[in-house]
Short mmCIF file of N, CA and C and ligand atoms in Angstrom, two decimals:
data_model
loop_
_atom_site.label_atom_id
_atom_site.label_comp_id
_atom_site.label_asym_id
_atom_site.label_seq_id
_atom_site.Cartn_x
_atom_site.Cartn_y
_atom_site.Cartn_z
N MET A 1 -17.92 163.43 38.36
CA MET A 1 -18.77 163.41 39.55
C MET A 1 -19.98 164.31 39.41
N ALA A 2 -19.81 165.40 38.64
CA ALA A 2 -20.92 166.35 38.54
C ALA A 2 -22.16 165.66 37.95
N GLU A 3 -21.92 164.71 36.99
CA GLU A 3 -23.07 164.03 36.38
C GLU A 3 -23.79 163.12 37.36
N LEU A 4 -23.12 162.74 38.48
CA LEU A 4 -23.76 161.92 39.51
C LEU A 4 -24.52 162.79 40.52
N GLY A 5 -24.47 164.08 40.33
CA GLY A 5 -25.18 164.97 41.24
C GLY A 5 -24.37 165.34 42.46
N ILE A 6 -23.10 164.95 42.48
CA ILE A 6 -22.24 165.31 43.62
C ILE A 6 -21.39 166.50 43.19
N PRO A 7 -21.62 167.65 43.77
CA PRO A 7 -20.89 168.83 43.33
C PRO A 7 -19.40 168.75 43.64
N TYR A 8 -18.61 169.29 42.70
CA TYR A 8 -17.16 169.34 42.91
C TYR A 8 -16.86 170.15 44.16
N GLY A 9 -15.82 169.76 44.84
CA GLY A 9 -15.35 170.58 45.97
C GLY A 9 -16.02 170.24 47.28
N GLN A 10 -17.12 169.48 47.23
CA GLN A 10 -17.79 169.16 48.50
C GLN A 10 -16.97 168.10 49.24
N ASP A 11 -16.83 168.27 50.52
CA ASP A 11 -16.02 167.38 51.34
C ASP A 11 -16.60 165.96 51.36
N ALA A 12 -15.79 164.99 50.93
CA ALA A 12 -16.26 163.60 50.84
C ALA A 12 -16.68 163.05 52.21
N ASP A 13 -15.96 163.45 53.25
CA ASP A 13 -16.31 162.97 54.60
C ASP A 13 -17.69 163.46 55.01
N LYS A 14 -17.97 164.71 54.63
CA LYS A 14 -19.26 165.30 54.99
C LYS A 14 -20.39 164.56 54.25
N ILE A 15 -20.15 164.24 53.00
CA ILE A 15 -21.15 163.50 52.21
C ILE A 15 -21.38 162.13 52.84
N ALA A 16 -20.27 161.45 53.18
CA ALA A 16 -20.37 160.11 53.79
C ALA A 16 -21.14 160.19 55.10
N GLN A 17 -20.87 161.22 55.89
CA GLN A 17 -21.54 161.39 57.19
C GLN A 17 -23.04 161.61 56.99
N GLU A 18 -23.38 162.45 56.01
CA GLU A 18 -24.80 162.74 55.74
C GLU A 18 -25.53 161.48 55.29
N LEU A 19 -24.84 160.69 54.47
CA LEU A 19 -25.41 159.43 53.97
C LEU A 19 -25.67 158.48 55.13
N GLN A 20 -24.66 158.36 55.99
CA GLN A 20 -24.74 157.47 57.16
C GLN A 20 -25.87 157.92 58.09
N ASP A 21 -25.96 159.24 58.32
CA ASP A 21 -27.01 159.77 59.19
C ASP A 21 -28.39 159.45 58.61
N ALA A 22 -28.50 159.55 57.28
CA ALA A 22 -29.79 159.29 56.64
C ALA A 22 -30.17 157.82 56.78
N ILE A 23 -29.19 156.92 56.61
CA ILE A 23 -29.45 155.47 56.72
C ILE A 23 -29.87 155.12 58.14
N LEU A 24 -29.21 155.74 59.11
CA LEU A 24 -29.42 155.35 60.52
C LEU A 24 -30.48 156.19 61.23
N GLU A 25 -31.12 157.07 60.49
CA GLU A 25 -32.13 157.93 61.11
C GLU A 25 -33.24 157.08 61.73
N GLY A 26 -33.58 157.39 62.96
CA GLY A 26 -34.66 156.67 63.62
C GLY A 26 -34.18 155.46 64.42
N TYR A 27 -32.93 155.06 64.26
CA TYR A 27 -32.40 153.92 65.03
C TYR A 27 -31.79 154.42 66.33
N SER A 28 -31.74 153.53 67.34
CA SER A 28 -31.22 153.88 68.66
C SER A 28 -29.70 154.04 68.63
N GLU A 29 -29.17 154.63 69.68
CA GLU A 29 -27.71 154.77 69.81
C GLU A 29 -27.05 153.39 69.85
N ASN A 30 -27.68 152.45 70.57
CA ASN A 30 -27.13 151.08 70.64
C ASN A 30 -27.02 150.47 69.25
N PHE A 31 -28.04 150.68 68.45
CA PHE A 31 -28.02 150.13 67.09
C PHE A 31 -26.91 150.79 66.27
N LYS A 32 -26.84 152.11 66.37
CA LYS A 32 -25.84 152.84 65.58
C LYS A 32 -24.43 152.38 65.93
N LYS A 33 -24.17 152.22 67.23
CA LYS A 33 -22.82 151.79 67.67
C LYS A 33 -22.50 150.40 67.10
N GLU A 34 -23.48 149.49 67.22
CA GLU A 34 -23.27 148.11 66.75
C GLU A 34 -23.10 148.08 65.23
N PHE A 35 -23.90 148.86 64.54
CA PHE A 35 -23.87 148.93 63.07
C PHE A 35 -22.51 149.43 62.58
N LEU A 36 -21.99 150.44 63.28
CA LEU A 36 -20.74 151.05 62.84
C LEU A 36 -19.51 150.22 63.19
N ARG A 37 -19.62 149.41 64.26
CA ARG A 37 -18.48 148.57 64.67
C ARG A 37 -18.93 147.16 65.01
N PRO A 38 -19.36 146.42 64.00
CA PRO A 38 -19.85 145.06 64.28
C PRO A 38 -18.73 144.12 64.74
N SER A 39 -19.10 143.18 65.58
CA SER A 39 -18.15 142.20 66.14
C SER A 39 -18.33 140.83 65.49
N ASN A 40 -17.28 140.03 65.59
CA ASN A 40 -17.33 138.59 65.27
C ASN A 40 -17.67 138.26 63.82
N ILE A 41 -17.32 139.15 62.91
CA ILE A 41 -17.57 138.85 61.49
C ILE A 41 -16.44 137.95 60.98
N GLY A 42 -16.85 136.87 60.33
CA GLY A 42 -15.87 135.97 59.72
C GLY A 42 -15.92 134.58 60.33
N PRO A 43 -15.49 133.60 59.55
CA PRO A 43 -15.50 132.22 60.04
C PRO A 43 -14.42 131.97 61.08
N LEU A 44 -14.59 130.89 61.86
CA LEU A 44 -13.55 130.48 62.80
C LEU A 44 -12.65 129.47 62.11
N GLU A 45 -11.40 129.46 62.48
CA GLU A 45 -10.49 128.45 61.92
C GLU A 45 -10.82 127.06 62.43
N ARG A 46 -11.21 127.01 63.71
CA ARG A 46 -11.56 125.72 64.30
C ARG A 46 -12.94 125.87 64.95
N ALA A 47 -13.93 125.22 64.36
CA ALA A 47 -15.28 125.35 64.89
C ALA A 47 -15.81 123.99 65.33
N ASP A 48 -16.58 123.99 66.41
CA ASP A 48 -17.23 122.76 66.89
C ASP A 48 -18.63 122.63 66.31
N SER A 49 -19.13 123.73 65.76
CA SER A 49 -20.44 123.68 65.12
C SER A 49 -20.49 124.74 64.03
N TYR A 50 -21.18 124.40 62.96
CA TYR A 50 -21.37 125.35 61.86
C TYR A 50 -22.77 125.17 61.31
N VAL A 51 -23.50 126.26 61.11
CA VAL A 51 -24.82 126.19 60.48
C VAL A 51 -24.96 127.31 59.46
N ARG A 52 -25.90 127.07 58.56
CA ARG A 52 -26.20 128.05 57.51
C ARG A 52 -27.72 128.10 57.44
N ILE A 53 -28.29 129.23 57.86
CA ILE A 53 -29.75 129.33 57.93
C ILE A 53 -30.23 130.45 57.01
N THR A 54 -31.24 130.13 56.20
CA THR A 54 -31.85 131.13 55.32
C THR A 54 -33.21 131.51 55.88
N GLY A 55 -33.42 132.81 56.03
CA GLY A 55 -34.67 133.31 56.59
C GLY A 55 -35.75 133.45 55.54
N PRO A 56 -36.95 133.86 55.96
CA PRO A 56 -38.08 133.98 55.03
C PRO A 56 -37.85 135.01 53.93
N CYS A 57 -36.93 135.95 54.17
CA CYS A 57 -36.67 136.98 53.14
C CYS A 57 -35.67 136.49 52.10
N GLY A 58 -35.10 135.30 52.34
CA GLY A 58 -34.12 134.77 51.38
C GLY A 58 -32.68 135.06 51.76
N ASP A 59 -32.48 135.85 52.82
CA ASP A 59 -31.11 136.14 53.27
C ASP A 59 -30.61 135.00 54.16
N THR A 60 -29.29 134.85 54.15
CA THR A 60 -28.68 133.73 54.86
C THR A 60 -27.68 134.22 55.89
N VAL A 61 -27.66 133.54 57.04
CA VAL A 61 -26.62 133.78 58.05
C VAL A 61 -25.89 132.46 58.27
N GLU A 62 -24.57 132.51 58.24
CA GLU A 62 -23.74 131.36 58.60
C GLU A 62 -23.15 131.66 59.97
N MET A 63 -23.02 130.63 60.79
CA MET A 63 -22.44 130.85 62.12
C MET A 63 -21.53 129.69 62.51
N TRP A 64 -20.43 130.04 63.13
CA TRP A 64 -19.45 129.07 63.62
C TRP A 64 -19.34 129.23 65.13
N LEU A 65 -19.29 128.09 65.83
CA LEU A 65 -19.14 128.12 67.29
C LEU A 65 -17.95 127.28 67.70
N ALA A 66 -17.21 127.77 68.67
CA ALA A 66 -16.20 126.95 69.35
C ALA A 66 -16.66 126.85 70.80
N VAL A 67 -16.60 125.64 71.34
CA VAL A 67 -17.10 125.41 72.70
C VAL A 67 -16.00 124.82 73.56
N GLU A 68 -15.83 125.41 74.72
CA GLU A 68 -14.86 124.86 75.69
C GLU A 68 -15.52 124.79 77.05
N ARG A 69 -15.45 123.63 77.66
CA ARG A 69 -16.03 123.38 78.98
C ARG A 69 -17.45 123.95 79.10
N GLY A 70 -18.27 123.66 78.09
CA GLY A 70 -19.68 124.03 78.14
C GLY A 70 -19.98 125.50 77.85
N LYS A 71 -18.92 126.26 77.52
CA LYS A 71 -19.14 127.68 77.22
C LYS A 71 -18.75 127.99 75.77
N ILE A 72 -19.38 129.00 75.21
CA ILE A 72 -19.01 129.43 73.86
C ILE A 72 -17.71 130.24 73.97
N SER A 73 -16.63 129.60 73.55
CA SER A 73 -15.33 130.27 73.70
C SER A 73 -15.04 131.19 72.53
N ASP A 74 -15.63 130.88 71.38
CA ASP A 74 -15.46 131.77 70.23
C ASP A 74 -16.65 131.60 69.30
N ILE A 75 -16.91 132.63 68.52
CA ILE A 75 -18.09 132.61 67.64
C ILE A 75 -17.86 133.58 66.48
N GLY A 76 -18.31 133.19 65.32
CA GLY A 76 -18.18 134.07 64.16
C GLY A 76 -19.39 133.92 63.26
N PHE A 77 -19.64 134.93 62.45
CA PHE A 77 -20.77 134.83 61.51
C PHE A 77 -20.44 135.54 60.20
N MET A 78 -21.17 135.13 59.19
CA MET A 78 -21.13 135.81 57.88
C MET A 78 -22.58 135.89 57.41
N THR A 79 -22.91 136.90 56.62
CA THR A 79 -24.26 136.98 56.07
C THR A 79 -24.26 137.72 54.75
N ASP A 80 -25.23 137.36 53.92
CA ASP A 80 -25.43 138.13 52.70
C ASP A 80 -26.63 139.05 52.89
N GLY A 81 -27.07 139.17 54.15
CA GLY A 81 -28.27 139.95 54.47
C GLY A 81 -28.00 141.44 54.59
N CYS A 82 -29.02 142.11 55.05
CA CYS A 82 -29.00 143.58 55.13
C CYS A 82 -28.16 144.07 56.32
N GLY A 83 -28.02 145.37 56.40
CA GLY A 83 -27.26 145.98 57.50
C GLY A 83 -27.85 145.63 58.86
N ALA A 84 -29.17 145.52 58.93
CA ALA A 84 -29.81 145.17 60.20
C ALA A 84 -29.44 143.74 60.60
N THR A 85 -29.30 142.87 59.62
CA THR A 85 -28.92 141.48 59.93
C THR A 85 -27.50 141.43 60.48
N ILE A 86 -26.61 142.16 59.85
CA ILE A 86 -25.22 142.22 60.35
C ILE A 86 -25.23 142.76 61.78
N THR A 87 -25.99 143.80 62.00
CA THR A 87 -26.04 144.44 63.31
C THR A 87 -26.63 143.50 64.36
N CYS A 88 -27.70 142.81 64.01
CA CYS A 88 -28.35 141.88 64.94
C CYS A 88 -27.43 140.68 65.22
N ALA A 89 -26.80 140.15 64.18
CA ALA A 89 -25.91 138.99 64.37
C ALA A 89 -24.69 139.40 65.19
N SER A 90 -24.24 140.62 65.01
CA SER A 90 -23.12 141.12 65.82
C SER A 90 -23.51 141.11 67.30
N TYR A 91 -24.69 141.66 67.58
CA TYR A 91 -25.13 141.71 68.98
C TYR A 91 -25.33 140.30 69.55
N VAL A 92 -25.97 139.44 68.77
CA VAL A 92 -26.24 138.06 69.23
C VAL A 92 -24.92 137.34 69.55
N THR A 93 -23.95 137.45 68.65
CA THR A 93 -22.69 136.72 68.85
C THR A 93 -21.88 137.34 70.00
N ARG A 94 -21.91 138.65 70.07
CA ARG A 94 -21.19 139.35 71.15
C ARG A 94 -21.77 138.96 72.52
N THR A 95 -23.09 138.84 72.57
CA THR A 95 -23.76 138.49 73.82
C THR A 95 -23.52 137.02 74.18
N ALA A 96 -23.46 136.17 73.14
CA ALA A 96 -23.31 134.73 73.39
C ALA A 96 -21.88 134.36 73.80
N LYS A 97 -20.91 135.11 73.31
CA LYS A 97 -19.50 134.76 73.53
C LYS A 97 -19.17 134.75 75.03
N GLY A 98 -18.61 133.62 75.48
CA GLY A 98 -18.23 133.48 76.89
C GLY A 98 -19.34 132.91 77.76
N LYS A 99 -20.55 132.82 77.19
CA LYS A 99 -21.68 132.31 77.99
C LYS A 99 -21.77 130.78 77.93
N PRO A 100 -22.29 130.16 79.01
CA PRO A 100 -22.62 128.73 78.93
C PRO A 100 -23.65 128.51 77.82
N LEU A 101 -23.62 127.33 77.21
CA LEU A 101 -24.53 127.04 76.10
C LEU A 101 -25.99 127.32 76.45
N GLU A 102 -26.36 126.91 77.66
CA GLU A 102 -27.76 127.06 78.08
C GLU A 102 -28.18 128.54 78.07
N ALA A 103 -27.31 129.40 78.60
CA ALA A 103 -27.62 130.84 78.65
C ALA A 103 -27.65 131.44 77.25
N ALA A 104 -26.70 131.02 76.41
CA ALA A 104 -26.65 131.55 75.05
C ALA A 104 -27.90 131.12 74.26
N TYR A 105 -28.36 129.90 74.56
CA TYR A 105 -29.54 129.36 73.88
C TYR A 105 -30.78 130.21 74.18
N GLY A 106 -30.73 130.89 75.31
CA GLY A 106 -31.88 131.71 75.74
C GLY A 106 -31.93 133.09 75.11
N ILE A 107 -30.95 133.44 74.29
CA ILE A 107 -30.97 134.76 73.64
C ILE A 107 -32.03 134.76 72.53
N THR A 108 -32.99 135.65 72.64
CA THR A 108 -34.12 135.64 71.71
C THR A 108 -34.12 136.89 70.82
N ALA A 109 -34.93 136.81 69.79
CA ALA A 109 -35.12 137.99 68.91
C ALA A 109 -35.66 139.15 69.73
N GLU A 110 -36.49 138.85 70.71
CA GLU A 110 -37.07 139.92 71.55
C GLU A 110 -35.98 140.61 72.34
N ASP A 111 -34.98 139.83 72.82
CA ASP A 111 -33.84 140.44 73.53
C ASP A 111 -33.10 141.42 72.61
N VAL A 112 -32.90 140.97 71.37
CA VAL A 112 -32.16 141.79 70.40
C VAL A 112 -32.94 143.09 70.14
N ILE A 113 -34.23 142.93 69.90
CA ILE A 113 -35.07 144.09 69.59
C ILE A 113 -35.12 145.04 70.80
N ALA A 114 -35.18 144.47 72.00
CA ALA A 114 -35.21 145.31 73.21
C ALA A 114 -33.90 146.08 73.36
N TYR A 115 -32.76 145.40 73.10
CA TYR A 115 -31.46 146.08 73.23
C TYR A 115 -31.38 147.25 72.24
N PHE A 116 -31.95 147.05 71.07
CA PHE A 116 -31.91 148.12 70.06
C PHE A 116 -33.08 149.09 70.20
N GLU A 117 -33.83 148.95 71.30
CA GLU A 117 -34.97 149.83 71.58
C GLU A 117 -35.95 149.86 70.40
N GLY A 118 -36.17 148.67 69.87
CA GLY A 118 -37.10 148.54 68.75
C GLY A 118 -36.37 148.50 67.42
N LEU A 119 -37.02 147.86 66.46
CA LEU A 119 -36.52 147.83 65.08
C LEU A 119 -37.71 148.11 64.17
N PRO A 120 -37.49 148.69 63.01
CA PRO A 120 -38.62 148.87 62.08
C PRO A 120 -39.25 147.52 61.78
N GLU A 121 -40.55 147.53 61.56
CA GLU A 121 -41.31 146.29 61.31
C GLU A 121 -40.61 145.40 60.27
N GLU A 122 -40.11 146.03 59.21
CA GLU A 122 -39.53 145.26 58.10
C GLU A 122 -38.16 144.67 58.45
N HIS A 123 -37.65 145.00 59.65
CA HIS A 123 -36.34 144.43 60.04
C HIS A 123 -36.42 143.57 61.30
N LYS A 124 -37.64 143.35 61.80
CA LYS A 124 -37.75 142.50 62.99
C LYS A 124 -37.31 141.07 62.67
N HIS A 125 -37.58 140.64 61.43
CA HIS A 125 -37.19 139.26 61.08
C HIS A 125 -35.67 139.11 61.03
N CYS A 126 -34.94 140.19 60.90
CA CYS A 126 -33.47 140.12 60.89
C CYS A 126 -32.98 139.69 62.28
N ALA A 127 -33.63 140.22 63.33
CA ALA A 127 -33.29 139.84 64.70
C ALA A 127 -33.64 138.36 64.91
N LYS A 128 -34.78 137.96 64.34
CA LYS A 128 -35.21 136.56 64.46
C LYS A 128 -34.21 135.63 63.79
N LEU A 129 -33.77 136.01 62.60
CA LEU A 129 -32.82 135.18 61.85
C LEU A 129 -31.50 135.04 62.63
N ALA A 130 -31.03 136.12 63.22
CA ALA A 130 -29.77 136.08 63.97
C ALA A 130 -29.90 135.16 65.19
N ALA A 131 -30.99 135.31 65.95
CA ALA A 131 -31.19 134.49 67.15
C ALA A 131 -31.43 133.03 66.78
N MET A 132 -32.18 132.83 65.71
CA MET A 132 -32.50 131.46 65.24
C MET A 132 -31.21 130.73 64.81
N THR A 133 -30.31 131.45 64.19
CA THR A 133 -29.06 130.84 63.71
C THR A 133 -28.20 130.42 64.89
N LEU A 134 -28.15 131.26 65.92
CA LEU A 134 -27.39 130.88 67.12
C LEU A 134 -28.00 129.61 67.74
N ALA A 135 -29.32 129.60 67.88
CA ALA A 135 -29.98 128.43 68.48
C ALA A 135 -29.70 127.17 67.65
N ALA A 136 -29.73 127.31 66.32
CA ALA A 136 -29.48 126.16 65.44
C ALA A 136 -28.04 125.66 65.60
N ALA A 137 -27.10 126.59 65.76
CA ALA A 137 -25.68 126.19 65.93
C ALA A 137 -25.50 125.44 67.25
N ILE A 138 -26.21 125.89 68.28
CA ILE A 138 -26.12 125.20 69.59
C ILE A 138 -26.80 123.83 69.49
N ASP A 139 -27.96 123.79 68.87
CA ASP A 139 -28.66 122.50 68.67
C ASP A 139 -27.76 121.51 67.94
N LYS A 140 -27.10 121.98 66.90
CA LYS A 140 -26.24 121.09 66.11
C LYS A 140 -25.07 120.59 66.97
N TYR A 141 -24.49 121.50 67.73
CA TYR A 141 -23.38 121.08 68.61
C TYR A 141 -23.85 120.00 69.58
N ARG A 142 -25.02 120.23 70.17
CA ARG A 142 -25.55 119.28 71.15
C ARG A 142 -25.85 117.94 70.50
N SER A 143 -26.49 117.97 69.34
CA SER A 143 -26.85 116.69 68.73
C SER A 143 -25.63 115.92 68.24
N GLU A 144 -24.60 116.64 67.84
CA GLU A 144 -23.39 115.93 67.35
C GLU A 144 -22.49 115.44 68.47
N THR A 145 -22.53 116.13 69.62
CA THR A 145 -21.62 115.75 70.69
C THR A 145 -22.34 115.04 71.84
N GLY A 146 -23.67 115.19 71.88
CA GLY A 146 -24.44 114.61 72.97
C GLY A 146 -24.23 115.37 74.29
N LYS A 147 -23.67 116.57 74.20
CA LYS A 147 -23.42 117.36 75.43
C LYS A 147 -24.52 118.37 75.70
FE1 FES B 1 -33.54 139.73 55.27
FE2 FES B 1 -32.56 141.52 57.01
S1 FES B 1 -32.47 139.35 57.09
S2 FES B 1 -33.75 141.92 55.23
#
């Protein structure tokens, strides 16, 4: 470990905490909470809609929706994107879950950015990708079911 610049004897938890603080510096409390405990990660066993959307940065978000009586009864996502993408998709899916399709369709990147009290310029597109993927999943459900 000494050759990696990590001194012997230093508490691993303290190092991890310092690393985490450095990564999250400048982000809001809402962002930090969502980043540390993201929701709805993983595919659904039974989905009524599935989409895979790649954003301008080349990162991809997959999303699964289950719909019951016009409401999103369950939702899951996976991504190969950055931490901000995971965090934004977590918020988007958490907000959409339980909502009627129409209301969930109205969740925008601006809503995500507002909830996180802003995002760095280079991560605003992550919010857009998360919201866009939800909208695409709803569009697909509607076009396939006519509902
Ligand atoms: Fe590409 Fe976040 S979605 S950097």
